Short mmCIF file of C-alpha atoms in Angstrom, two decimals:
data_model
loop_
_atom_site.label_atom_id
_atom_site.label_comp_id
_atom_site.label_asym_id
_atom_site.label_seq_id
_atom_site.Cartn_x
_atom_site.Cartn_y
_atom_site.Cartn_z
CA LYS A 10 11.31 -4.35 -18.03
CA ALA A 11 11.16 -6.39 -14.85
CA GLY A 12 11.02 -4.52 -11.57
CA VAL A 13 13.09 -4.93 -8.46
CA THR A 14 12.79 -8.42 -7.03
CA GLN A 15 13.50 -9.53 -3.50
CA THR A 16 13.81 -13.03 -2.13
CA PRO A 17 12.55 -14.50 -0.01
CA ARG A 18 9.33 -12.59 0.61
CA TYR A 19 8.87 -13.97 4.10
CA LEU A 20 11.30 -15.34 6.67
CA ILE A 21 10.95 -16.60 10.20
CA LYS A 22 14.10 -16.92 12.28
CA THR A 23 14.95 -17.29 15.95
CA ARG A 24 17.13 -15.05 18.06
CA GLY A 25 20.82 -15.56 17.54
CA GLN A 26 20.52 -16.88 14.02
CA GLN A 27 21.73 -15.07 10.96
CA VAL A 28 19.87 -14.30 7.76
CA THR A 29 20.68 -13.31 4.18
CA LEU A 30 18.29 -11.36 2.00
CA SER A 31 18.65 -10.95 -1.72
CA CYS A 32 17.79 -8.14 -4.10
CA SER A 33 17.91 -8.07 -7.89
CA PRO A 34 17.73 -4.52 -9.26
CA ILE A 35 16.08 -3.35 -12.44
CA SER A 36 18.23 -4.21 -15.44
CA GLY A 37 20.78 -1.47 -16.03
CA HIS A 38 20.53 -0.05 -12.53
CA ARG A 39 23.85 0.07 -10.70
CA SER A 40 22.84 1.50 -7.34
CA VAL A 41 21.08 -0.57 -4.70
CA SER A 42 19.89 0.80 -1.37
CA TRP A 43 18.48 -1.07 1.60
CA TYR A 44 15.93 0.18 4.11
CA GLN A 45 14.41 -1.21 7.27
CA GLN A 46 10.74 -0.40 7.81
CA THR A 47 9.07 -0.82 11.19
CA PRO A 48 5.81 0.64 12.52
CA GLY A 49 7.59 2.63 15.18
CA GLN A 50 10.61 3.92 13.26
CA GLY A 51 9.30 4.23 9.72
CA LEU A 52 11.78 3.83 6.88
CA GLN A 53 15.38 3.84 7.99
CA PHE A 54 18.29 3.81 5.59
CA LEU A 55 20.71 0.92 6.03
CA PHE A 56 23.26 1.30 3.24
CA GLU A 57 23.76 1.88 -0.45
CA TYR A 58 25.96 0.02 -2.89
CA PHE A 59 27.21 1.23 -6.22
CA SER A 60 29.53 -0.71 -8.49
CA GLU A 61 30.20 -3.30 -5.78
CA THR A 62 31.25 -0.64 -3.26
CA GLN A 63 29.39 0.55 -0.21
CA ARG A 64 28.98 4.23 -0.80
CA ASN A 65 26.61 5.34 1.96
CA LYS A 66 25.83 3.85 5.33
CA GLY A 67 23.08 4.53 7.83
CA ASN A 68 23.24 4.32 11.58
CA PHE A 69 22.93 0.58 12.16
CA PRO A 70 25.17 -1.76 14.14
CA GLY A 71 27.82 -3.86 12.48
CA ARG A 72 25.54 -6.91 12.62
CA PHE A 73 23.98 -5.48 9.47
CA SER A 74 26.16 -5.87 6.42
CA GLY A 75 25.77 -6.13 2.71
CA ARG A 76 27.50 -6.62 -0.56
CA GLN A 77 26.94 -6.13 -4.22
CA PHE A 78 27.98 -8.37 -7.04
CA SER A 79 29.30 -7.48 -10.48
CA ASN A 80 25.81 -7.93 -11.97
CA SER A 81 24.50 -5.35 -9.46
CA ARG A 82 22.56 -7.92 -7.45
CA SER A 83 22.88 -7.25 -3.77
CA GLU A 84 22.62 -9.23 -0.58
CA MET A 85 22.06 -8.07 2.94
CA ASN A 86 23.11 -10.07 5.96
CA VAL A 87 22.04 -9.74 9.56
CA SER A 88 23.97 -11.75 12.12
CA THR A 89 22.99 -12.62 15.68
CA LEU A 90 19.36 -11.73 15.16
CA GLU A 91 17.48 -9.84 17.84
CA LEU A 92 13.74 -9.53 18.34
CA GLY A 93 13.97 -5.88 17.33
CA ASP A 94 15.22 -6.87 13.90
CA SER A 95 11.71 -7.97 12.96
CA ALA A 96 10.78 -5.66 10.12
CA LEU A 97 10.07 -5.26 6.45
CA TYR A 98 13.37 -4.93 4.60
CA LEU A 99 13.08 -2.97 1.40
CA CYS A 100 15.52 -2.81 -1.44
CA ALA A 101 15.54 0.02 -3.97
CA SER A 102 17.51 0.40 -7.16
CA SER A 103 18.38 3.43 -9.25
CA LEU A 104 20.29 4.05 -12.45
CA ALA A 105 23.50 5.75 -11.57
CA GLY A 106 23.02 6.66 -7.97
CA THR A 107 24.10 10.23 -8.49
CA GLY A 108 21.36 11.56 -6.29
CA GLY A 109 19.05 14.36 -7.15
CA THR A 110 16.76 13.32 -9.95
CA ASP A 111 17.82 9.69 -9.86
CA THR A 112 14.62 7.93 -8.81
CA GLN A 113 14.68 4.94 -6.50
CA TYR A 114 12.45 2.03 -7.45
CA PHE A 115 11.44 -0.31 -4.69
CA GLY A 116 10.99 -4.03 -4.47
CA PRO A 117 8.12 -5.68 -2.58
CA GLY A 118 10.26 -6.26 0.49
CA THR A 119 11.20 -9.21 2.66
CA ARG A 120 9.18 -9.59 5.84
CA LEU A 121 11.52 -10.88 8.57
CA THR A 122 10.08 -12.17 11.81
CA VAL A 123 12.44 -13.00 14.65
CA LEU A 124 11.05 -15.26 17.38
CA ALA B 18 21.50 17.94 5.77
CA GLN B 19 18.13 16.98 4.38
CA SER B 20 14.94 15.92 6.14
CA VAL B 21 11.20 15.88 5.63
CA THR B 22 8.34 16.22 8.06
CA GLN B 23 4.92 14.85 7.32
CA LEU B 24 2.18 16.51 9.31
CA GLY B 25 -0.52 14.11 10.36
CA SER B 26 0.20 10.42 10.66
CA HIS B 27 -3.44 9.62 9.88
CA VAL B 28 -5.78 11.41 7.51
CA SER B 29 -9.39 10.45 6.81
CA VAL B 30 -11.43 11.80 3.93
CA SER B 31 -14.78 10.95 2.44
CA GLU B 32 -14.92 9.39 -0.98
CA GLY B 33 -15.03 12.19 -3.53
CA ALA B 34 -13.51 14.75 -1.18
CA LEU B 35 -10.21 16.58 -1.59
CA VAL B 36 -7.10 14.76 -0.43
CA LEU B 37 -4.37 16.92 1.11
CA LEU B 38 -1.26 15.31 2.58
CA ARG B 39 1.32 17.67 4.01
CA CYS B 40 5.08 17.53 3.67
CA ASN B 41 7.67 20.11 4.69
CA TYR B 42 11.31 19.72 3.87
CA SER B 43 14.60 20.94 5.15
CA SER B 44 17.55 21.02 2.82
CA SER B 45 20.81 22.90 2.62
CA VAL B 46 20.95 22.33 -1.12
CA PRO B 47 18.27 22.59 -3.83
CA PRO B 48 16.03 19.67 -2.96
CA TYR B 49 14.69 16.90 -5.09
CA LEU B 50 11.40 15.79 -3.62
CA PHE B 51 9.38 12.65 -4.06
CA TRP B 52 6.06 11.17 -3.03
CA TYR B 53 5.68 7.43 -2.76
CA VAL B 54 2.64 5.28 -1.98
CA GLN B 55 2.68 1.95 -0.20
CA TYR B 56 -0.19 -0.50 -0.26
CA PRO B 57 -0.40 -3.23 2.40
CA ASN B 58 2.33 -5.84 2.16
CA GLN B 59 3.93 -4.16 -0.81
CA GLY B 60 6.94 -2.01 -1.53
CA LEU B 61 6.87 1.70 -2.29
CA GLN B 62 5.61 2.97 -5.63
CA LEU B 63 6.64 6.34 -7.01
CA LEU B 64 3.72 8.77 -7.33
CA LEU B 65 5.61 11.83 -8.52
CA LYS B 66 8.85 13.73 -8.17
CA TYR B 67 10.01 17.35 -8.22
CA THR B 68 13.23 18.04 -10.07
CA SER B 69 13.02 21.85 -10.42
CA ALA B 70 11.58 21.77 -13.94
CA ALA B 71 8.14 22.94 -12.80
CA THR B 72 6.73 23.80 -9.40
CA LEU B 73 3.45 21.95 -10.02
CA VAL B 74 4.12 18.29 -10.56
CA LYS B 75 1.54 15.85 -11.83
CA GLY B 76 1.81 12.21 -10.94
CA ILE B 77 -0.03 8.98 -11.41
CA ASN B 78 -3.58 8.21 -10.27
CA GLY B 79 -4.62 11.87 -10.40
CA PHE B 80 -2.23 13.09 -7.72
CA GLU B 81 -0.24 16.27 -7.94
CA ALA B 82 2.07 18.25 -5.69
CA GLU B 83 3.22 21.84 -5.63
CA PHE B 84 6.72 22.89 -4.64
CA LYS B 85 6.68 26.10 -2.59
CA LYS B 86 10.16 27.26 -1.75
CA SER B 87 8.97 30.13 0.45
CA GLU B 88 7.05 27.68 2.62
CA THR B 89 9.53 24.79 2.22
CA SER B 90 6.54 22.60 1.42
CA PHE B 91 5.65 19.92 -1.07
CA HIS B 92 2.07 18.97 -0.25
CA LEU B 93 0.31 16.19 -2.12
CA THR B 94 -3.25 16.70 -3.36
CA LYS B 95 -5.95 14.91 -5.28
CA PRO B 96 -9.25 16.63 -6.10
CA SER B 97 -11.48 13.63 -5.51
CA ALA B 98 -10.60 10.68 -3.28
CA HIS B 99 -11.30 7.15 -4.40
CA MET B 100 -11.53 4.08 -2.22
CA SER B 101 -8.46 2.68 -3.94
CA ASP B 102 -6.40 5.64 -2.66
CA ALA B 103 -6.40 4.19 0.85
CA ALA B 104 -2.72 3.50 1.56
CA GLU B 105 0.39 4.82 3.31
CA TYR B 106 2.03 7.84 1.70
CA PHE B 107 5.65 8.84 2.12
CA CYS B 108 7.38 12.07 1.26
CA ALA B 109 11.12 11.88 0.61
CA VAL B 110 13.98 14.26 -0.15
CA SER B 111 17.23 13.57 -1.94
CA GLY B 112 20.12 15.97 -2.06
CA THR B 113 23.73 15.36 -2.87
CA GLY B 114 24.69 11.74 -3.00
CA ASN B 115 22.08 9.06 -3.36
CA GLN B 116 20.70 8.94 0.14
CA PHE B 117 16.97 9.42 0.41
CA TYR B 118 15.39 10.72 3.60
CA PHE B 119 11.81 9.64 4.16
CA GLY B 120 9.11 11.11 6.30
CA THR B 121 7.33 8.98 8.84
CA GLY B 122 4.39 8.44 6.52
CA THR B 123 0.72 9.38 6.45
CA SER B 124 -1.93 6.72 6.47
CA LEU B 125 -4.87 7.74 4.30
CA THR B 126 -8.32 6.32 5.02
CA VAL B 127 -11.13 6.88 2.55
CA ILE B 128 -14.63 6.71 4.01
CA PRO B 129 -17.38 5.52 1.68
#
């Protein structure tokens, strides 16, 4: 079974631009979570989608948004990019997203650099 | 609310020596605990998880972790370090809902 895939793997943008990242979960997984990873802040939770609905949200500004499609694929959008948005963005999928024993499986990440 | 604290952002061990990475958790509900490993420029890979079935959990690559409720700990160990174990290790807790809370990570260096 194929793992979680993320595209693109690398992105370079300039301040003020917007960017869209894509995540395809493991087949059969309905929950997709997004994380931002930076050297200073570690892994920070952005949001989680389940059955096309945002179910959980972290403490990020409204410039960060996402959506999930009927096939469980998810996209994340960042508008008006800032230098501080440079990070590795990780997507994780899980089966039912009920928490507890439901394991999250991670993709390789998208490395975003904002110049 | 759930959280985890990883003690020691950097740990160095000699090849063949015991690996011990520390994780303490805080949870208002019975916790589900995880250890993940991240190699450079890659995503996180699940090493093992605690789901209350057994307090000693065995994972991949010879790693294991013991859940100690009295100490609110879930430390990761491996009897003999290998060069390939050099990576970043993350402890995580999941409670109600599907939100995972990760520790800040421990970078493991293995000295030949």
